[in-house]
PDB file of C-alpha atoms in Angstrom:
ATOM      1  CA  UNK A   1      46.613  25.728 -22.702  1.00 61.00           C
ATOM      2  CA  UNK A   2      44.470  28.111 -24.975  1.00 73.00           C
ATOM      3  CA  UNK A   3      40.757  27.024 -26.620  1.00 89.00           C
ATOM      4  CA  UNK A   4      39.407  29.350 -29.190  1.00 94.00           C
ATOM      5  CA  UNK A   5      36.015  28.418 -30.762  1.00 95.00           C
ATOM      6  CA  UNK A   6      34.532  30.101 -33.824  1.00 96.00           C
ATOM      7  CA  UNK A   7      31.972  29.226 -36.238  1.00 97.00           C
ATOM      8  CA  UNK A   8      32.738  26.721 -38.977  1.00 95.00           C
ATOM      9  CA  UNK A   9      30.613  28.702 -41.941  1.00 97.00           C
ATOM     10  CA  UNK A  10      28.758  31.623 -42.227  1.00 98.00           C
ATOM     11  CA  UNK A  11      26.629  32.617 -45.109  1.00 98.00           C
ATOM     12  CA  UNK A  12      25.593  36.649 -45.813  1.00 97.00           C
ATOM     13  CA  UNK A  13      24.408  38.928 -48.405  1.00 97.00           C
ATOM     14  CA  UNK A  14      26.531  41.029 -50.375  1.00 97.00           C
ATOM     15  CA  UNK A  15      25.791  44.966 -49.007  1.00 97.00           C
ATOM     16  CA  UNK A  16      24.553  43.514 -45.242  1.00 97.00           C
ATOM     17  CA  UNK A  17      26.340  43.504 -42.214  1.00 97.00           C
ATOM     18  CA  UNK A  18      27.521  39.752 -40.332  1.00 98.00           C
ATOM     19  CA  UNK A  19      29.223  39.520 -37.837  1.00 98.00           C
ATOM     20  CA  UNK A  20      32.108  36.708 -36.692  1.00 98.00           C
ATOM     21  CA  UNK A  21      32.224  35.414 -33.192  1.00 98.00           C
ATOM     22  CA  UNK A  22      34.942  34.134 -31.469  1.00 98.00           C
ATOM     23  CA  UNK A  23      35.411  33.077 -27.740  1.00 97.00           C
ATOM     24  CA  UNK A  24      38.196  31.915 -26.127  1.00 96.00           C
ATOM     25  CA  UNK A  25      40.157  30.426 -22.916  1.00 92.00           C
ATOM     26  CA  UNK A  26      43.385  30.644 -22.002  1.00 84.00           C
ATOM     27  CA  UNK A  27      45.906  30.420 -18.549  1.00 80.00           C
ATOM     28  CA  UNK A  28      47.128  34.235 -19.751  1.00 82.00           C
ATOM     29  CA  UNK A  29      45.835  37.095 -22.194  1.00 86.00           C
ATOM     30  CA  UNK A  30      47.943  38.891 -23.911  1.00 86.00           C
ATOM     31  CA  UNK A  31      45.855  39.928 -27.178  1.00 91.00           C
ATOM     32  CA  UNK A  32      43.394  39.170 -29.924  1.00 94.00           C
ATOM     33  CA  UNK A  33      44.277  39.063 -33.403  1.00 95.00           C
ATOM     34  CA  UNK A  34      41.684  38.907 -36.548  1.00 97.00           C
ATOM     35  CA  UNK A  35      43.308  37.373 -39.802  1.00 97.00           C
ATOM     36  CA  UNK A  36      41.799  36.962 -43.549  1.00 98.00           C
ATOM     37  CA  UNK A  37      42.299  34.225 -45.611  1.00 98.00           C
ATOM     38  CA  UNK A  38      41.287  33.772 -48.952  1.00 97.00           C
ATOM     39  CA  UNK A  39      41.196  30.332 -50.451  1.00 95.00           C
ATOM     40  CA  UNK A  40      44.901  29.008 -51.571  1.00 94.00           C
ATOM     41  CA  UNK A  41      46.147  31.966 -50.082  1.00 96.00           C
ATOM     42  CA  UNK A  42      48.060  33.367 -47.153  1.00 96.00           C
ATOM     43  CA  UNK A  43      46.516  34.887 -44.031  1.00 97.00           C
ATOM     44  CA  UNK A  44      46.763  38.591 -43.844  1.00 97.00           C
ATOM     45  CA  UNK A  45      46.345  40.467 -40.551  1.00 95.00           C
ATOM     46  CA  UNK A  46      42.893  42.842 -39.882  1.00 96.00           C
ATOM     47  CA  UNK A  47      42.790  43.477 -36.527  1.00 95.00           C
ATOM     48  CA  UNK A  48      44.320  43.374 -32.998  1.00 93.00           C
ATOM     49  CA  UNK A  49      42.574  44.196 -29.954  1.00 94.00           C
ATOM     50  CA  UNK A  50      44.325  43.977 -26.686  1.00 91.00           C
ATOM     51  CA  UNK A  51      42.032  46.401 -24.441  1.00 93.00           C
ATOM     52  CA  UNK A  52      38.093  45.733 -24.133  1.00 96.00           C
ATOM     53  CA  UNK A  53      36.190  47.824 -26.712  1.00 96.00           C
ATOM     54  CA  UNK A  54      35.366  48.543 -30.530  1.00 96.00           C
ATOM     55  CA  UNK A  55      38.763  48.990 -33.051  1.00 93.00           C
ATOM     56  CA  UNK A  56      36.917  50.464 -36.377  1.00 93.00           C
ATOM     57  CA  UNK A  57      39.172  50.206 -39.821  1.00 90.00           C
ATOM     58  CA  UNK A  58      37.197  51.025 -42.163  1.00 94.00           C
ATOM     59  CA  UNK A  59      33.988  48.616 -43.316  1.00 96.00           C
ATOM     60  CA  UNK A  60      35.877  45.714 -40.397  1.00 96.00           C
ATOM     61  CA  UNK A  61      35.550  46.523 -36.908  1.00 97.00           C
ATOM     62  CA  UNK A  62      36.843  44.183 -34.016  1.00 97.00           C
ATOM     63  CA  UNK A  63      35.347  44.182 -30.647  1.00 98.00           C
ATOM     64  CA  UNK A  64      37.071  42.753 -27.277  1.00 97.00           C
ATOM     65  CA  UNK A  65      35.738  41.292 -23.630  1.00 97.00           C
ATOM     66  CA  UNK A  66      38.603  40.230 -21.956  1.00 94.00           C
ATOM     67  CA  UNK A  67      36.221  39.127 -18.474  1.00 94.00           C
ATOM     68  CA  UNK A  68      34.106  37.318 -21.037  1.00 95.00           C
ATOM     69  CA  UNK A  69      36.236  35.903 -23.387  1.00 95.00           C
ATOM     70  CA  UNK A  70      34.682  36.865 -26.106  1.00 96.00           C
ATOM     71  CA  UNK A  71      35.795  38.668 -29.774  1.00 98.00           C
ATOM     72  CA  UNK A  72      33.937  39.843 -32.774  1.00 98.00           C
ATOM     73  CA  UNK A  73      34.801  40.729 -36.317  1.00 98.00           C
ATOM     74  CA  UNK A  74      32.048  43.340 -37.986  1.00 98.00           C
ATOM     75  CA  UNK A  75      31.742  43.491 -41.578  1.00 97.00           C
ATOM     76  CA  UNK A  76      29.990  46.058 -42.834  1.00 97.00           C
ATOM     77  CA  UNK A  77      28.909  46.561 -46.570  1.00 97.00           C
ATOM     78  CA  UNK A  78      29.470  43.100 -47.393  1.00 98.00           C
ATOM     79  CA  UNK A  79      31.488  42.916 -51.227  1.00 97.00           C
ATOM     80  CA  UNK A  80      31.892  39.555 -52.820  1.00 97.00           C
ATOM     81  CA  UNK A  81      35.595  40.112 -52.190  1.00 97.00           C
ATOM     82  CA  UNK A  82      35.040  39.164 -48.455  1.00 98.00           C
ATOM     83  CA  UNK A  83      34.272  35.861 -49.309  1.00 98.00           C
ATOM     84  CA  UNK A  84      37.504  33.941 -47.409  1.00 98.00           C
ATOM     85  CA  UNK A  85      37.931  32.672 -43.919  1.00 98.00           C
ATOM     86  CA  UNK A  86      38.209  34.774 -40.806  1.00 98.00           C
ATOM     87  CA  UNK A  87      40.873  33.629 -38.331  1.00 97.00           C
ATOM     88  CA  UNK A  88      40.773  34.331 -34.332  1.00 97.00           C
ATOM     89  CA  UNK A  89      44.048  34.061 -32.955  1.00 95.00           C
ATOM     90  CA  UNK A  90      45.305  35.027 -29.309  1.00 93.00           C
ATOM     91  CA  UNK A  91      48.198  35.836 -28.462  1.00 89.00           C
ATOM     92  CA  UNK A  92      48.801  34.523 -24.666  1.00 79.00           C
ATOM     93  CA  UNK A  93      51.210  36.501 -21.712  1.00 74.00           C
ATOM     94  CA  UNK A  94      53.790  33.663 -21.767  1.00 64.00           C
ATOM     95  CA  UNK A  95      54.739  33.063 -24.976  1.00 55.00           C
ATOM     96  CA  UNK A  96      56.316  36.734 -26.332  1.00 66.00           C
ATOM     97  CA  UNK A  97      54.928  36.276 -30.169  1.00 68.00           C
ATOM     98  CA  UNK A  98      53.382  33.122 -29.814  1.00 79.00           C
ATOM     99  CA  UNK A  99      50.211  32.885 -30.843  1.00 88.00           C
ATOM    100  CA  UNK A 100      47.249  29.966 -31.210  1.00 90.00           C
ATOM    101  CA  UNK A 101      44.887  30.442 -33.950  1.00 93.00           C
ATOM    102  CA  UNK A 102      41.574  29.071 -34.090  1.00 93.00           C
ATOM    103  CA  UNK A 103      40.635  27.212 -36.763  1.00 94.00           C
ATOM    104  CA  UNK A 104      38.978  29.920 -38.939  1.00 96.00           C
ATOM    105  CA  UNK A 105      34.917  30.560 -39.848  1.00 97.00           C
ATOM    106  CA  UNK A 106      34.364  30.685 -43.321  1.00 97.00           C
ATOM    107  CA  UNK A 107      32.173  33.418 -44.573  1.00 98.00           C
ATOM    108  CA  UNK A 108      30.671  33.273 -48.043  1.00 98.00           C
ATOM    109  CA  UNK A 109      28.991  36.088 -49.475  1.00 98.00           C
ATOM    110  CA  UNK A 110      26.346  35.890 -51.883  1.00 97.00           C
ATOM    111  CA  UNK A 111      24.187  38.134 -54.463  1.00 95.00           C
TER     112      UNK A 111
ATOM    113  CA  UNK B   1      59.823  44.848 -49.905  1.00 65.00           C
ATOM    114  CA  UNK B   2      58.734  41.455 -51.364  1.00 83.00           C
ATOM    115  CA  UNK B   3      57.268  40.279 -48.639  1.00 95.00           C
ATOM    116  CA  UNK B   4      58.372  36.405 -47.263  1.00 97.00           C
ATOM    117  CA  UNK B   5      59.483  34.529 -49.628  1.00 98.00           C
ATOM    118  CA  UNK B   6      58.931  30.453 -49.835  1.00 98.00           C
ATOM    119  CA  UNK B   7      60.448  27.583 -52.102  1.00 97.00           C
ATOM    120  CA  UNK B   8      59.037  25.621 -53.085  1.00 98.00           C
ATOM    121  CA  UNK B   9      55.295  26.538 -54.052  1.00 97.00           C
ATOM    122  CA  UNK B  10      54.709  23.127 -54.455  1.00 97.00           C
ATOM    123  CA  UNK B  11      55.935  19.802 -53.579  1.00 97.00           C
ATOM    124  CA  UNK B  12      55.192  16.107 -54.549  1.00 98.00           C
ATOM    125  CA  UNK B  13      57.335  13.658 -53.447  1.00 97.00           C
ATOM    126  CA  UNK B  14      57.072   9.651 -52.052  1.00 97.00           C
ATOM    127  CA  UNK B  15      56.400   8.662 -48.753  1.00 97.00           C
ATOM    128  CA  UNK B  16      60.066   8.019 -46.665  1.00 97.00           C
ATOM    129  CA  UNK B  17      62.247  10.637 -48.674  1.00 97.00           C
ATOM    130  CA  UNK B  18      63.399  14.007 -47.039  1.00 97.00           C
ATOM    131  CA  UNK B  19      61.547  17.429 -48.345  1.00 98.00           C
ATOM    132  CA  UNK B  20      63.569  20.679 -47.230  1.00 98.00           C
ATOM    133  CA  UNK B  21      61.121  23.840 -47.416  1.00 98.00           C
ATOM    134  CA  UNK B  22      62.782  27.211 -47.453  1.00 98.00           C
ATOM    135  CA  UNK B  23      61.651  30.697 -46.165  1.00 98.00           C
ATOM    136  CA  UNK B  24      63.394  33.952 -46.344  1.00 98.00           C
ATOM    137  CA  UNK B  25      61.663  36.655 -43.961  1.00 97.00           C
ATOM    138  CA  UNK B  26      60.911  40.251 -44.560  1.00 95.00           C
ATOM    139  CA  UNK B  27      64.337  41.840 -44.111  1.00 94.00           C
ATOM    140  CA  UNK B  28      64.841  43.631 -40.636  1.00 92.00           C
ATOM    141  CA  UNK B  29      62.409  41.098 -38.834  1.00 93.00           C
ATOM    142  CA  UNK B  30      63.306  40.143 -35.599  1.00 91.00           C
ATOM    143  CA  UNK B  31      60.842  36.864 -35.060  1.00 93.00           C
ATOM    144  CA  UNK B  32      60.422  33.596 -37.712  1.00 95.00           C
ATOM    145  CA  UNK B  33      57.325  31.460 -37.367  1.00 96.00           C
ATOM    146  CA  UNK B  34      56.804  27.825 -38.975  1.00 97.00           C
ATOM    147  CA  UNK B  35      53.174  26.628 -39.499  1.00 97.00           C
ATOM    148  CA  UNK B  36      51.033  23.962 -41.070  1.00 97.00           C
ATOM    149  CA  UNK B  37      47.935  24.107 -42.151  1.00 97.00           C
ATOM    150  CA  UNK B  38      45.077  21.470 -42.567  1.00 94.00           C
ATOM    151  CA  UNK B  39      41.429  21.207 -42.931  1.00 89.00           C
ATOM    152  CA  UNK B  40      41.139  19.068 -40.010  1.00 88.00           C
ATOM    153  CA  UNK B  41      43.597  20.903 -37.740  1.00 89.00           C
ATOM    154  CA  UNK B  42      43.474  24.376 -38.704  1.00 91.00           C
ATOM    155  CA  UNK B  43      46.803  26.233 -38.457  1.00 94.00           C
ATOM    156  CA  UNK B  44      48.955  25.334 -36.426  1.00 94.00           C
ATOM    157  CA  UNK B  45      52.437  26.761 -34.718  1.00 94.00           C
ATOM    158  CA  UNK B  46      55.331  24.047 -35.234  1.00 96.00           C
ATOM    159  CA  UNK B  47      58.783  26.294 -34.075  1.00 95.00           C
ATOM    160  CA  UNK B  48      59.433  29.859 -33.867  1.00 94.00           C
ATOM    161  CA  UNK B  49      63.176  31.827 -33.614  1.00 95.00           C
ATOM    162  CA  UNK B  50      63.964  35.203 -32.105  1.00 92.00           C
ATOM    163  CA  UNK B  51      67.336  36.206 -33.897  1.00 93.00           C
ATOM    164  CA  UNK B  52      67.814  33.230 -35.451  1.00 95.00           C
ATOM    165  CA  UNK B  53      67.434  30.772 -31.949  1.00 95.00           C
ATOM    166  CA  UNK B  54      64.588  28.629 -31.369  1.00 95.00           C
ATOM    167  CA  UNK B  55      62.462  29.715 -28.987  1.00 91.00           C
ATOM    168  CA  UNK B  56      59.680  27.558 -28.638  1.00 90.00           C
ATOM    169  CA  UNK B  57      60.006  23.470 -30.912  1.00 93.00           C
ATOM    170  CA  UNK B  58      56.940  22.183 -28.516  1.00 91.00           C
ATOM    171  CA  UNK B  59      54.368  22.115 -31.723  1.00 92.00           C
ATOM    172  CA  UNK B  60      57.021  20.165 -33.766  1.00 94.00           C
ATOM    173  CA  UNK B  61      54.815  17.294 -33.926  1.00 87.00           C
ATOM    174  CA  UNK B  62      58.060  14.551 -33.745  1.00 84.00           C
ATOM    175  CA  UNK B  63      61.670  13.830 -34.745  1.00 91.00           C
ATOM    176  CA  UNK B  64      61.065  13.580 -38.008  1.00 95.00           C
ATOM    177  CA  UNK B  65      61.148  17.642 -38.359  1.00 97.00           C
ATOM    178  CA  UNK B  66      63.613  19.697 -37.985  1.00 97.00           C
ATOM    179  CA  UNK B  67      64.431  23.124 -38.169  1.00 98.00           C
ATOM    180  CA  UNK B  68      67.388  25.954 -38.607  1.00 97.00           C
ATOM    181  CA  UNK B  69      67.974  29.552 -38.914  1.00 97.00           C
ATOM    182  CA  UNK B  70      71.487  29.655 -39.894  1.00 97.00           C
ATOM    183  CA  UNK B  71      71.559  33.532 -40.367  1.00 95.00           C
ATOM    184  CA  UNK B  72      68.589  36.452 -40.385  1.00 94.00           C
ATOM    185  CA  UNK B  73      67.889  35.923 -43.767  1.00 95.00           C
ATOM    186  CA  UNK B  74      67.383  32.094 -43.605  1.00 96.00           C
ATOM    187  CA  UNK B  75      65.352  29.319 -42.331  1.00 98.00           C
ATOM    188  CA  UNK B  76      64.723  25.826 -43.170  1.00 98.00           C
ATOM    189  CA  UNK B  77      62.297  23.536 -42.207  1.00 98.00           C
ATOM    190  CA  UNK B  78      62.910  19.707 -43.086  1.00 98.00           C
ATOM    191  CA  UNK B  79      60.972  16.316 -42.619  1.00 97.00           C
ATOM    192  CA  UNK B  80      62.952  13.044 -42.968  1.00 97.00           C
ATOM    193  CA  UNK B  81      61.370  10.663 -43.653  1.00 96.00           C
ATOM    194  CA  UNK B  82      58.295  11.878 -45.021  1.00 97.00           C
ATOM    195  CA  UNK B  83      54.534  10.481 -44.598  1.00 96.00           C
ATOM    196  CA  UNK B  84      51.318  11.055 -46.108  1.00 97.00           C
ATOM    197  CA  UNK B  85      49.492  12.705 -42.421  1.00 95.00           C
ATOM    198  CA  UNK B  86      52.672  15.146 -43.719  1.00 97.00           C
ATOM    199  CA  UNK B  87      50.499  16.655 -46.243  1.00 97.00           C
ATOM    200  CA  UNK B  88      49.547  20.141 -45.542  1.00 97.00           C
ATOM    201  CA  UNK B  89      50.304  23.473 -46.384  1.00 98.00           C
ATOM    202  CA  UNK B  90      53.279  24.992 -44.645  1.00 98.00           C
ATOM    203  CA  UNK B  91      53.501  28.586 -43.340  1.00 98.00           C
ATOM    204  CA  UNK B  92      56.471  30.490 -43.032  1.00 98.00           C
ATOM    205  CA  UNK B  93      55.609  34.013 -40.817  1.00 97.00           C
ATOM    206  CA  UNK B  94      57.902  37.169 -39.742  1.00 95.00           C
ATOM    207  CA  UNK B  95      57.185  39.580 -37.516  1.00 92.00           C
ATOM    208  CA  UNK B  96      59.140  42.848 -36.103  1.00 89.00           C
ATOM    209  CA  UNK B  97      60.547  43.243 -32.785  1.00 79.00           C
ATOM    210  CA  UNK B  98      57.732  43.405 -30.541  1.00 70.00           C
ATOM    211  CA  UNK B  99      56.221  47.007 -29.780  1.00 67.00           C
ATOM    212  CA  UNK B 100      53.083  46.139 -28.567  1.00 69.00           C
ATOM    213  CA  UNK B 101      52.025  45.506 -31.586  1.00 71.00           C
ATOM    214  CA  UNK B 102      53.200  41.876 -32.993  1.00 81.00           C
ATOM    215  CA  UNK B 103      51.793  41.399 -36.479  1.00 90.00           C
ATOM    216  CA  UNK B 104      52.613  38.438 -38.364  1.00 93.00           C
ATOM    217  CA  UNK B 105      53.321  38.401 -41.910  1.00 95.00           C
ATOM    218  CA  UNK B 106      53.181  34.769 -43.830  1.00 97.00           C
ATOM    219  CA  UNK B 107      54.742  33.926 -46.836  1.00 97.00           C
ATOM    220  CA  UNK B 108      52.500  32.220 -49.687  1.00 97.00           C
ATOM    221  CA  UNK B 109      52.811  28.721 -48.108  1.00 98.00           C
ATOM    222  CA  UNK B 110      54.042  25.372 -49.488  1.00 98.00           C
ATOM    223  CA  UNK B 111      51.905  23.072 -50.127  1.00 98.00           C
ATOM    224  CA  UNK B 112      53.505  19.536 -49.559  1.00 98.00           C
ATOM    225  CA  UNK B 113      52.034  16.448 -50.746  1.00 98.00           C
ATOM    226  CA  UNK B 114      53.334  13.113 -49.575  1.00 98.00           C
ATOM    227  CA  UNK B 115      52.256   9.804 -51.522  1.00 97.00           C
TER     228      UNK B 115
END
């Protein structure tokens, strides 16, 4: 089976930098996706790692450990826009598309 | 391309009748997800079809749902009877043959409410 663990809230200030952690465990990696979701809305994709390192779009960067388990979301230049929830999800070796999602750190940004 | 479409948006009904949600993927997608989300549970994968056959049911939480694919264009997702621990928001996803890079796209949701 697959655990993914992320903080439930985060709080930041517009124009700073936070940063979302998420670590994981699972029988077979195949992975790491980063998904926004604004309130009422639908997720929308940011970010997929599936070698260790840093994948930079823009003001979001994702970073990967696969020997640690271990994912981050950077956001740099916070707006008031970013205000939503960040989902982890990972996408294991067995399951072709499948993939578990964790269940999401909100992040609200403030003046 | 509009993007996946869901029907409804919303839905009230009474606990023990039969809801039918609908999802039409993005046009040329290969893979169809079904999710629900809750605050308690977070989003979670019920069935998922690779050219229209189901590939993996083992997150359809019991008997009482149901799903089809009848064509590429299609998909249904149905609960009979209905509960209140029903009430969520349902996710319908597509994504493109895989090339390494499997990117899901969801449709708006449905947000079911069971009284």
């Amino acid at each position: 089976g697959q655990n993914i663990d992320q903080p439930t809230e985060m709080t930041a200030t517009e124009g700073a930098i936070v940063q979302i952690n998420c670590t994981y465990q699972t029988s077979g990696f195949n992975g790491l996706f980063w998904y926004q979701q604004h309130a009422g809305e639908a997720p929308t994709f940011l970010s997929y790692n599936v070698l260790d390192g840093l994948e930079e779009k823009g003001r979001f960067s994702s970073f990967l450990s696969r020997s640690k388990g271990y994912s981050y979301l950077l956001l740099k230049e916070l707006q008031m826009k970013d205000s939503a929830s960040y989902l982890c999800a990972v996408r294991n070796s067995g399951g072709y598309q499948k993939v578990t999602f964790g269940t999401g750190t909100k992040l609200q940004v403030i003046p | 391309d509009a993007g996946v479409i869901q029907s409804p948006r919303h839905e009230v009904t009474e606990m023990g009748q039969e809801v039918t949600l609908r999802c039409k993927p993005i046009s040329g997608h290969d893979y169809l997800f079904w999710y629900r989300q809750t605050m308690m549970r977070g989003l979670e994968l019920l069935i998922y079809f690779n050219n229209n056959v189901p590939i993996d049911d083992s997150g359809m939480p019991e008997d009482r749902f149901s799903a089809k694919m009848p064509n590429a264009s299609f998909s249904t997702l149905k609960i009979q009877p209905s509960e209140p621990r029903d009430s969520a928001v349902y996710f319908c996803a597509s994504s493109p043959r895989d090339r390494g890079f499997p990117v899901q796209y969801f449709g708006p949701g449905t947000r079911l409410t069971v009284t």
